[in-house]
PDB file of C-alpha atoms in Angstrom:
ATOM      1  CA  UNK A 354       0.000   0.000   0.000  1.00 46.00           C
ATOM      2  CA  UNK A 355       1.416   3.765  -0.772  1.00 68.00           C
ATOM      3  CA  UNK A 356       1.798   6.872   1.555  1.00 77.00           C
ATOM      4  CA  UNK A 357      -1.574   8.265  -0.749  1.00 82.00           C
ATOM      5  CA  UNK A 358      -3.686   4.884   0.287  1.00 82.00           C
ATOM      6  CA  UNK A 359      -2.822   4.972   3.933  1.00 80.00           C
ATOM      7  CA  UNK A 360      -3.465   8.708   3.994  1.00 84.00           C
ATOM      8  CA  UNK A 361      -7.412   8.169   2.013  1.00 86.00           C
ATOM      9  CA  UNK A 362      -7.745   5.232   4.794  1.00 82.00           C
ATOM     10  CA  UNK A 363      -6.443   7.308   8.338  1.00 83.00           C
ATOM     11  CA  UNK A 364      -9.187  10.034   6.787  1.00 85.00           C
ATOM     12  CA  UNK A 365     -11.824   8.187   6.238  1.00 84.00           C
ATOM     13  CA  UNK A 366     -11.511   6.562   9.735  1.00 80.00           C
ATOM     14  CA  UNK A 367     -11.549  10.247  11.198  1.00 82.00           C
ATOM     15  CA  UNK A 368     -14.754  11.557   9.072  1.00 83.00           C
ATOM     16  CA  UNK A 369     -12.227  13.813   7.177  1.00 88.00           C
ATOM     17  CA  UNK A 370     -12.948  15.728   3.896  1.00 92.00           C
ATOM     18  CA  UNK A 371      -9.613  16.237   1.841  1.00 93.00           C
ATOM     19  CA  UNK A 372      -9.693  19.742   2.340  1.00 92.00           C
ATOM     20  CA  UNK A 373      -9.970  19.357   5.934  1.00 91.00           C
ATOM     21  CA  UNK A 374      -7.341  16.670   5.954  1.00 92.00           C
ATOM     22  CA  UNK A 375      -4.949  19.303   4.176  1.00 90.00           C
ATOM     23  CA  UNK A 376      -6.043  22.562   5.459  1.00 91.00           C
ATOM     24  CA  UNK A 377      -2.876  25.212   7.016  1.00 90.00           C
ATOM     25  CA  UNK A 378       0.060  22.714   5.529  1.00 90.00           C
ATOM     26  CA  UNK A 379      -0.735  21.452   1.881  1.00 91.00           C
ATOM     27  CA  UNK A 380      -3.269  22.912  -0.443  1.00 92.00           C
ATOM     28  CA  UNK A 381      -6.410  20.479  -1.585  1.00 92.00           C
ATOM     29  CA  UNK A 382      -5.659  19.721  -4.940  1.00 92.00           C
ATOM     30  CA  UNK A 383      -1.769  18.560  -4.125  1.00 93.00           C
ATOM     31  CA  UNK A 384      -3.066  16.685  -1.180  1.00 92.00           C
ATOM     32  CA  UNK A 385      -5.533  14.904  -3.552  1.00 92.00           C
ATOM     33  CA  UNK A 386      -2.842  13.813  -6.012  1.00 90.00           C
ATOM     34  CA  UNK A 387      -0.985  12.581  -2.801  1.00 89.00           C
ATOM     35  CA  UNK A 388      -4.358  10.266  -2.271  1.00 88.00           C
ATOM     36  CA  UNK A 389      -4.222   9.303  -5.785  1.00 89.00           C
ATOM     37  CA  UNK A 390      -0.328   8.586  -5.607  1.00 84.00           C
ATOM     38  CA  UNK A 391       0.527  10.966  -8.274  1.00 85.00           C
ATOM     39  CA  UNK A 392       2.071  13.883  -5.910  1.00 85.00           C
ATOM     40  CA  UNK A 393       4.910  12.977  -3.470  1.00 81.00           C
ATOM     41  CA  UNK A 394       4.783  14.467  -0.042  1.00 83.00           C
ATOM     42  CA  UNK A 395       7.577  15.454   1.962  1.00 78.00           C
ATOM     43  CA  UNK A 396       8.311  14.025   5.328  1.00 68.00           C
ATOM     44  CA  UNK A 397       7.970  17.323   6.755  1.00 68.00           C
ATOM     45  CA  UNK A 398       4.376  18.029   5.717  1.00 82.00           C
ATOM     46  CA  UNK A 399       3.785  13.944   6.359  1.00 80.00           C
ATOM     47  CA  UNK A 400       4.726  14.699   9.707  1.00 73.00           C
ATOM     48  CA  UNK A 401       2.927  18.238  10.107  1.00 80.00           C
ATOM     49  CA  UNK A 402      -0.962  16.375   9.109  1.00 85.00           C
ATOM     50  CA  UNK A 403      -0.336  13.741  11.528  1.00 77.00           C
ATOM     51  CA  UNK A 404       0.709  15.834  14.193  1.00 75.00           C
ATOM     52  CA  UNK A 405      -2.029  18.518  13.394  1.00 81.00           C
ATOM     53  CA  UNK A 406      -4.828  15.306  14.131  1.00 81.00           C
ATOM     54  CA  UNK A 407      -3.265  14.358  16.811  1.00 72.00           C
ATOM     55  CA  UNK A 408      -1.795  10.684  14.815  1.00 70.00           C
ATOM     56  CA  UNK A 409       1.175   8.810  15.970  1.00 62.00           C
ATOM     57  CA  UNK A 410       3.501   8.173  13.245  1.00 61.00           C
ATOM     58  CA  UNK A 411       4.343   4.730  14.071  1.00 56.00           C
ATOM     59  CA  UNK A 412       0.437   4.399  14.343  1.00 60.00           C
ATOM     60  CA  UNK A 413      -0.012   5.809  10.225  1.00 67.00           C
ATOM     61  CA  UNK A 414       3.091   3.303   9.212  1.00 60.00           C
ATOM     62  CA  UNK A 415       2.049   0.222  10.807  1.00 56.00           C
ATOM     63  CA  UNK A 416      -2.021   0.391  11.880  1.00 50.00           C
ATOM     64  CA  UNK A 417      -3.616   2.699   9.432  1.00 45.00           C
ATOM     65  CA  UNK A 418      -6.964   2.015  10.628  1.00 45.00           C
ATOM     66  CA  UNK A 419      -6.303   2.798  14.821  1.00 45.00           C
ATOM     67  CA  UNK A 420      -6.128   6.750  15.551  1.00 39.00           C
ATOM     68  CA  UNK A 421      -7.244   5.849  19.101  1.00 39.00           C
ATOM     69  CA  UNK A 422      -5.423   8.909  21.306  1.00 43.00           C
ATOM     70  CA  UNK A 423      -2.940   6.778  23.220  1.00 58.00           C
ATOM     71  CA  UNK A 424       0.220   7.412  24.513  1.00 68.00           C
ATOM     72  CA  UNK A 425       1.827   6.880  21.618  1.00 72.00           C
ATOM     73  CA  UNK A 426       0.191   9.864  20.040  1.00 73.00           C
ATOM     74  CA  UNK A 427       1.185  12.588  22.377  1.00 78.00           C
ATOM     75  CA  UNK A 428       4.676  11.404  22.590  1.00 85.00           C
ATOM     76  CA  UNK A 429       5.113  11.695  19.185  1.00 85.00           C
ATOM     77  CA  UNK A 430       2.893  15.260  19.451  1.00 86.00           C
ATOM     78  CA  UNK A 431       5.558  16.211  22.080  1.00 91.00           C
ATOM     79  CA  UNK A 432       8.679  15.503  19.828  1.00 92.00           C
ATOM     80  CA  UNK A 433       7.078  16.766  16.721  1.00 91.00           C
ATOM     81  CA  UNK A 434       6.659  20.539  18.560  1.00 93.00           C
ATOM     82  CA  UNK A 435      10.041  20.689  20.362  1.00 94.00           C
ATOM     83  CA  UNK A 436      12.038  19.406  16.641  1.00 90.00           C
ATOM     84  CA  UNK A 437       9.658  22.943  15.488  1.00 91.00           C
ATOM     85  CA  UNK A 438      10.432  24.947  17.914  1.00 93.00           C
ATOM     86  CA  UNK A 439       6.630  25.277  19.313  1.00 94.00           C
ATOM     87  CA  UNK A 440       6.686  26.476  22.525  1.00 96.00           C
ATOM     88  CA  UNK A 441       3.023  27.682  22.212  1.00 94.00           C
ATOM     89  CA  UNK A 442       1.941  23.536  21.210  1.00 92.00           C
ATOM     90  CA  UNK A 443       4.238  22.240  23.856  1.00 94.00           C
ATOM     91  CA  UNK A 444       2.052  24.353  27.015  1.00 93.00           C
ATOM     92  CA  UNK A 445      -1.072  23.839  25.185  1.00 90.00           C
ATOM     93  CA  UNK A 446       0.117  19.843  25.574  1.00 88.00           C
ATOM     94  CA  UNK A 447       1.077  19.847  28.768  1.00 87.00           C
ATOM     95  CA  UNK A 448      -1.899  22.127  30.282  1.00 85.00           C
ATOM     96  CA  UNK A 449      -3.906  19.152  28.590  1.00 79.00           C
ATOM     97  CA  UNK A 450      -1.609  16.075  29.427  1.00 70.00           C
ATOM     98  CA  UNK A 451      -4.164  13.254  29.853  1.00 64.00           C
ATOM     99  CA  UNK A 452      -1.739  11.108  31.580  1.00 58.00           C
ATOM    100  CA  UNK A 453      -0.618  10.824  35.305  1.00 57.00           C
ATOM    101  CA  UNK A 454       2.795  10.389  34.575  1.00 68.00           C
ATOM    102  CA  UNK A 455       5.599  12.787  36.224  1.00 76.00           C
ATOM    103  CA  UNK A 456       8.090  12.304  33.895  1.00 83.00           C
ATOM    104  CA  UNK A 457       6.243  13.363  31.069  1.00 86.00           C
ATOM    105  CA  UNK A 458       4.892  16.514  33.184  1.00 85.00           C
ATOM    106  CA  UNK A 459       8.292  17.046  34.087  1.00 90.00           C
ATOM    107  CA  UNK A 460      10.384  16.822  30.735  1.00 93.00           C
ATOM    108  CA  UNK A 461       7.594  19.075  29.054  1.00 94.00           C
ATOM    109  CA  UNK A 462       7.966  21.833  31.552  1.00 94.00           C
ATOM    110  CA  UNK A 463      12.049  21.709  30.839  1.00 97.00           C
ATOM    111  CA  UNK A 464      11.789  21.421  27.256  1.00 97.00           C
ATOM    112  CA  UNK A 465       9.268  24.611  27.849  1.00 97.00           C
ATOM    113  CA  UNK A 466      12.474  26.540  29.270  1.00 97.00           C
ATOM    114  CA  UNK A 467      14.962  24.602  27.319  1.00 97.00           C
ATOM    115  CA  UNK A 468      13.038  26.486  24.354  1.00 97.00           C
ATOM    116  CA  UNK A 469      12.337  29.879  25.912  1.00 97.00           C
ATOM    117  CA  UNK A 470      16.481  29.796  26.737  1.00 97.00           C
ATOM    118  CA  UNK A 471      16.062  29.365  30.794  1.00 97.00           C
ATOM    119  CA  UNK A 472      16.704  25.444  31.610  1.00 96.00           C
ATOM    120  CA  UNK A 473      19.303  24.752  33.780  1.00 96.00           C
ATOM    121  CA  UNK A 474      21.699  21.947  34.250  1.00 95.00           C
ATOM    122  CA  UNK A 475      20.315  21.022  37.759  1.00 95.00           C
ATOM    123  CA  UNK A 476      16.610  20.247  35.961  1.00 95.00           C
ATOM    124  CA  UNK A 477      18.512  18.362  33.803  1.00 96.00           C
ATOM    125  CA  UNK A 478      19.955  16.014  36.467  1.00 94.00           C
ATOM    126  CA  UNK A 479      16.598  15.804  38.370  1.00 92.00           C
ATOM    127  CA  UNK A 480      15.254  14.389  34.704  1.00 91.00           C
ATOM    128  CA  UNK A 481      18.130  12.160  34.368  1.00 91.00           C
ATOM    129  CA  UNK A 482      17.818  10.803  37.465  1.00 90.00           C
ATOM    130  CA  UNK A 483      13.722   9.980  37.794  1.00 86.00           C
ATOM    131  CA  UNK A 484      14.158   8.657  33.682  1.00 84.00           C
ATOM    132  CA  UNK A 485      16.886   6.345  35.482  1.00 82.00           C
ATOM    133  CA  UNK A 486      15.838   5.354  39.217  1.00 77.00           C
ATOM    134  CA  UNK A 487      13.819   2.617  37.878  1.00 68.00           C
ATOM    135  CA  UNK A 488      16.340   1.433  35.584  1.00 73.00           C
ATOM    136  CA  UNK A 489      13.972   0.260  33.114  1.00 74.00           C
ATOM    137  CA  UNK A 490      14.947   0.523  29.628  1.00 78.00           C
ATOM    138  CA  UNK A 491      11.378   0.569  28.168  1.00 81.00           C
ATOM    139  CA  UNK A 492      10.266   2.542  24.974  1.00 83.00           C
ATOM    140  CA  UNK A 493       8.822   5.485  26.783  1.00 84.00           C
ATOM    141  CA  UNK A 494      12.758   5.324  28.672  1.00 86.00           C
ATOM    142  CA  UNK A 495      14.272   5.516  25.229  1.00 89.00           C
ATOM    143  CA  UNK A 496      11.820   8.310  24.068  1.00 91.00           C
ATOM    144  CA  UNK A 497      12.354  10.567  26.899  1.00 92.00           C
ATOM    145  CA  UNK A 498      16.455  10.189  26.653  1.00 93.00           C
ATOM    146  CA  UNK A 499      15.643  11.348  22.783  1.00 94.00           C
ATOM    147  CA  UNK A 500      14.440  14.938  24.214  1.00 95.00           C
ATOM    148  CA  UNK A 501      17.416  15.389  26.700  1.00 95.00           C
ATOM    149  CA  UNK A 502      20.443  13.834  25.018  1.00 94.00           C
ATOM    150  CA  UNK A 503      22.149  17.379  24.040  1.00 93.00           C
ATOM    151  CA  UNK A 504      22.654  17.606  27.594  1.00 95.00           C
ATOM    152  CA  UNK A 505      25.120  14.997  28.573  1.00 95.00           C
ATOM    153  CA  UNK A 506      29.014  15.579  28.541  1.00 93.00           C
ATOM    154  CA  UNK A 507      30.323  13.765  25.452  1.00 90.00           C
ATOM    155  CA  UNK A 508      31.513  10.683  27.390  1.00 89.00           C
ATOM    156  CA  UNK A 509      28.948  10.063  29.232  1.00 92.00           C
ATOM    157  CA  UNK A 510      26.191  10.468  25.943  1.00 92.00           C
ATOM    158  CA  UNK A 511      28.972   7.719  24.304  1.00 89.00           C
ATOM    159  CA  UNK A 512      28.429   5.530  27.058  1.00 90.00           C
ATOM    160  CA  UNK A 513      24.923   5.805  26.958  1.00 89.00           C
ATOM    161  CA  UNK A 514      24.259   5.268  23.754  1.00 88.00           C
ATOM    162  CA  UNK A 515      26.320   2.247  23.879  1.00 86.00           C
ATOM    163  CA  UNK A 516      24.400   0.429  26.590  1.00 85.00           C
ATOM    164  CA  UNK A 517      21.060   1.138  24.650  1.00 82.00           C
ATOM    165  CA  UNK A 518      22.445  -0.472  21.335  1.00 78.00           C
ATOM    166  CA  UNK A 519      23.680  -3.355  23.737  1.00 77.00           C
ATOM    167  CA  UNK A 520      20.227  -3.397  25.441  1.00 73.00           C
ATOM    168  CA  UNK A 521      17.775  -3.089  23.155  1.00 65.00           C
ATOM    169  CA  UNK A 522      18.971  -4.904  19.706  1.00 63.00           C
ATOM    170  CA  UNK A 523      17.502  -7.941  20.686  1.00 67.00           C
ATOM    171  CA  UNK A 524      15.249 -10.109  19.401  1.00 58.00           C
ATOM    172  CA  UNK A 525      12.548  -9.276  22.061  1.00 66.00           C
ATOM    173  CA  UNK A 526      12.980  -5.654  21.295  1.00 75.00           C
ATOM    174  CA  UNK A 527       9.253  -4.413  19.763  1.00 78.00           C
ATOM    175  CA  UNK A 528       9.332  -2.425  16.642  1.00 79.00           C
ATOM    176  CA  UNK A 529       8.351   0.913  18.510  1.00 81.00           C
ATOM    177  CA  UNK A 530      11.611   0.394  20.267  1.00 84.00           C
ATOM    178  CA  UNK A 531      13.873  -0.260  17.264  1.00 83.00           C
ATOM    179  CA  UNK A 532      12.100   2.830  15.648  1.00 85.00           C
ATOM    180  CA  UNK A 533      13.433   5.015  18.781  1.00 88.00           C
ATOM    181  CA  UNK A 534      16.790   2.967  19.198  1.00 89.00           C
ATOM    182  CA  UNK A 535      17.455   4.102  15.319  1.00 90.00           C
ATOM    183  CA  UNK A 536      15.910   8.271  16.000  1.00 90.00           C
ATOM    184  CA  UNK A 537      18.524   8.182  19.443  1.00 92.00           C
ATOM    185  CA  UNK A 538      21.107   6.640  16.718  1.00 91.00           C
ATOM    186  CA  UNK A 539      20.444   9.481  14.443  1.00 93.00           C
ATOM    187  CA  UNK A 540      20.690  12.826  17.322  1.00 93.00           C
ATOM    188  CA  UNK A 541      23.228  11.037  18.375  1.00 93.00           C
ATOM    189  CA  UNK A 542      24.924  11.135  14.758  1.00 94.00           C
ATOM    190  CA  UNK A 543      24.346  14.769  14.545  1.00 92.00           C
ATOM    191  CA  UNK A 544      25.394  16.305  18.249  1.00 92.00           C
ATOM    192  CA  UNK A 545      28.576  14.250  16.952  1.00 92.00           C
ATOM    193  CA  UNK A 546      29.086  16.254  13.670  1.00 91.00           C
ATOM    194  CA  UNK A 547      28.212  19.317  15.534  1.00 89.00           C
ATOM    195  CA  UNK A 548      31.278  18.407  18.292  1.00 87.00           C
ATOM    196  CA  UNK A 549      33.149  17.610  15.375  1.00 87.00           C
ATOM    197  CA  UNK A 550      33.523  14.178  16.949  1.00 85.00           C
ATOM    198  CA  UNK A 551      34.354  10.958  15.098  1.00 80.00           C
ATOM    199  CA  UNK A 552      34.885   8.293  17.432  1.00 76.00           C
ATOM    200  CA  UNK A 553      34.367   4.448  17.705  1.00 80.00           C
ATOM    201  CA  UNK A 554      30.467   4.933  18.596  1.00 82.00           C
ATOM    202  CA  UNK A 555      30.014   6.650  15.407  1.00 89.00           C
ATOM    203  CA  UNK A 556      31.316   3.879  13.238  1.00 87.00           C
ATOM    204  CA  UNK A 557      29.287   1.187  15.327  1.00 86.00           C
ATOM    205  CA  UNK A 558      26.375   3.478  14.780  1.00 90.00           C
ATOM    206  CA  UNK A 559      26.722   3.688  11.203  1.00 90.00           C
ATOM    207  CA  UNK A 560      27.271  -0.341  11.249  1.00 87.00           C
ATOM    208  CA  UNK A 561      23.738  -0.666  12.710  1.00 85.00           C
ATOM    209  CA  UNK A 562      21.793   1.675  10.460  1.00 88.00           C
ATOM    210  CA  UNK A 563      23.448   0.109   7.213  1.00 84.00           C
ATOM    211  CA  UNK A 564      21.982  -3.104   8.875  1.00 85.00           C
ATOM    212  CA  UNK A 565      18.813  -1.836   9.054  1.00 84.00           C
ATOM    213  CA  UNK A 566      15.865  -3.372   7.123  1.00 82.00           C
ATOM    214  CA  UNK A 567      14.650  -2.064   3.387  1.00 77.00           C
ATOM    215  CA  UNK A 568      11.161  -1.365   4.874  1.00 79.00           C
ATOM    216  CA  UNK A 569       9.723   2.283   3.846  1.00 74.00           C
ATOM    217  CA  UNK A 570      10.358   3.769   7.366  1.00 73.00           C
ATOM    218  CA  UNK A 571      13.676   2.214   8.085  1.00 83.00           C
ATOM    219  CA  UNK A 572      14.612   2.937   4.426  1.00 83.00           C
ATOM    220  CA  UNK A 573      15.033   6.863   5.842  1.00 84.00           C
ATOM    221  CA  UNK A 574      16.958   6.606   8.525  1.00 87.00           C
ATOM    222  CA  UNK A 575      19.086   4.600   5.777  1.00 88.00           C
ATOM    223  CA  UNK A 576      19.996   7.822   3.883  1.00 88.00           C
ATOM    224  CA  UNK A 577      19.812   9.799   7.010  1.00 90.00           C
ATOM    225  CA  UNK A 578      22.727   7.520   7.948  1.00 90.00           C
ATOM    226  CA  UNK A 579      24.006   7.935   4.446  1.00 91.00           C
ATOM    227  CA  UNK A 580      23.505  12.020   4.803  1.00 93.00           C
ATOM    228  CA  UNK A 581      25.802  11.932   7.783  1.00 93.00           C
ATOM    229  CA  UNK A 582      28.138   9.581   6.749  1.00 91.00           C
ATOM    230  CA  UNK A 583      29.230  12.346   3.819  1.00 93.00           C
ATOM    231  CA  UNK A 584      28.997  15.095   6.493  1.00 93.00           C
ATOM    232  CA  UNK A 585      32.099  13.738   8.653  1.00 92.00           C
ATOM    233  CA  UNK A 586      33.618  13.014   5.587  1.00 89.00           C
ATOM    234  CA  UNK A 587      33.739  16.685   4.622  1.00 91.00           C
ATOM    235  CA  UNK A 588      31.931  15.955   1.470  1.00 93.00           C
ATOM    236  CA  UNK A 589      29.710  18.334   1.605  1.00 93.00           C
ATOM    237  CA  UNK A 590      28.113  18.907  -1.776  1.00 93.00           C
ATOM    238  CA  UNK A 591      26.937  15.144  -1.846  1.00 92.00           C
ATOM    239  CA  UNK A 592      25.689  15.817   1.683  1.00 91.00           C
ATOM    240  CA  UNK A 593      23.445  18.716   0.186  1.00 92.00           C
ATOM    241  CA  UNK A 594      22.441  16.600  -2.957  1.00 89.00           C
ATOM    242  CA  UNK A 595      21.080  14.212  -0.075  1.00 88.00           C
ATOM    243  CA  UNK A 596      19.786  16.716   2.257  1.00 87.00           C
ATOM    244  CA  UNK A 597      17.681  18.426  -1.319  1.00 84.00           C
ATOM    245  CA  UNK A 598      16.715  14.490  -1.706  1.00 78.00           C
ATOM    246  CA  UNK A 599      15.029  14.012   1.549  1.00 76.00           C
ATOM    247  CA  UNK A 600      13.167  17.008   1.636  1.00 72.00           C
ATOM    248  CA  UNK A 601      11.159  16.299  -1.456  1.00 66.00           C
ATOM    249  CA  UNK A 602      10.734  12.257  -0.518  1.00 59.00           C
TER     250      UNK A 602
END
């Protein structure tokens, strides 16, 4: 089935016209030749319709049908406003939270000031700690590290990404956690080009996401991995070509 069909079958379960569907990201008429599979749509505006009714990604890729509001949903609601900058969707989530869950409360409110320029490094460690005091390395564990993971000295985000590859690449591991075991791969990919760091992580990191299945979500991260791998190579023309690439998939 193509992006177009699961989009015509996620509106029909929510009583959507096209128009409605579309409306403040993508006019009608392109989002209809999306339906019809003759129009591509960017990840960007992808992302941007699911987020504006309130659909977990991982829900549109794998259960087309299901846009139940579960947990699911708001995390990925949560991620998509802080990677935009929304400080404005970020209080309207968390003055709304449905869910009695403190760490949630609690990471919203910093990425709030994170955002507005006022966290400090002492909320940081208070998150660290309660994401940790558990020690359970669930998916909503490895979703919450996602949001905080500028924030740890370099050797200490090395060593922590290495005990989540060790952790979680295991048979048992669902596919919700392989999707956020691959997006923690990814930040942690660019924080390193940003540090201008290239060190034995990286390289096991790029090992995993070449290893990573040809499905149509997985085959992203692929040329994510691919986008970076030219970055701390200094090749940065190719890295554009790429960069150009994924925008218009």
């Amino acid at each position: 089935m193509l992006i177009g069909e699961h989009f015509r079958d996620v509106r029909y379960s929510q009583n959507l016209t096209q128009k409605e569907m579309a409306a403040g990201i993508v006019n009608r008429s392109f989002y209809s030749r999306v339906e019809n599979g003759s129009s591509s749509i960017t990840v960007d505006s992808l992302m941007k319709i699911l987020y504006k009714h309130e659909l977990s990604i991982t829900e549109f890729l794998h259960d087309f049908g299901n846009a139940e509001p579960k947990l699911g949903v708001y995390q990925d609601k949560i991620t998509a406003a802080y990677i935009n900058k929304d400080i404005v969707a970020l209080k309207e989530i968390y003055f709304h939270f449905k869910y009695e869950d403190a760490r949630i409360k609690k990471l919203l409110q910093f990425l709030i000031d994170e955002l507005n320029g006022v966290a400090t490094k002492k909320q940081f460690k208070q998150l660290n700690y309660i994401f940790f005091k558990q020690n359970k390395w669930d998916e909503e564990t490895l979703w919450l590290i996602f949001h905080i993971m500028g924030w740890y000295e370099p050797d200490d985000l090395q060593n922590l990404i290495d005990v989540i590859i060790k952790k979680c690449n295991r048979e048992e591991t669902t596919d919700r956690m392989k999707q956020l075991m691959v997006r923690l791969a990814i930040r942690y990919l660019d924080i390193c080009v940003k540090q201008d760091r290239n060190d034995d992580e990286v390289k096991e990191i790029f090992t995993l996401l070449k290893s990573l299945p040809n499905t149509s979500e997985m085959r992203m991260y692929k040329i994510i991995a691919v986008y970076y791998d030219k970055l701390f190579h200094h090749q940065y023309d190719e890295a554009d070509d790429i960069a150009i690439m994924l925008k218009n998939m």
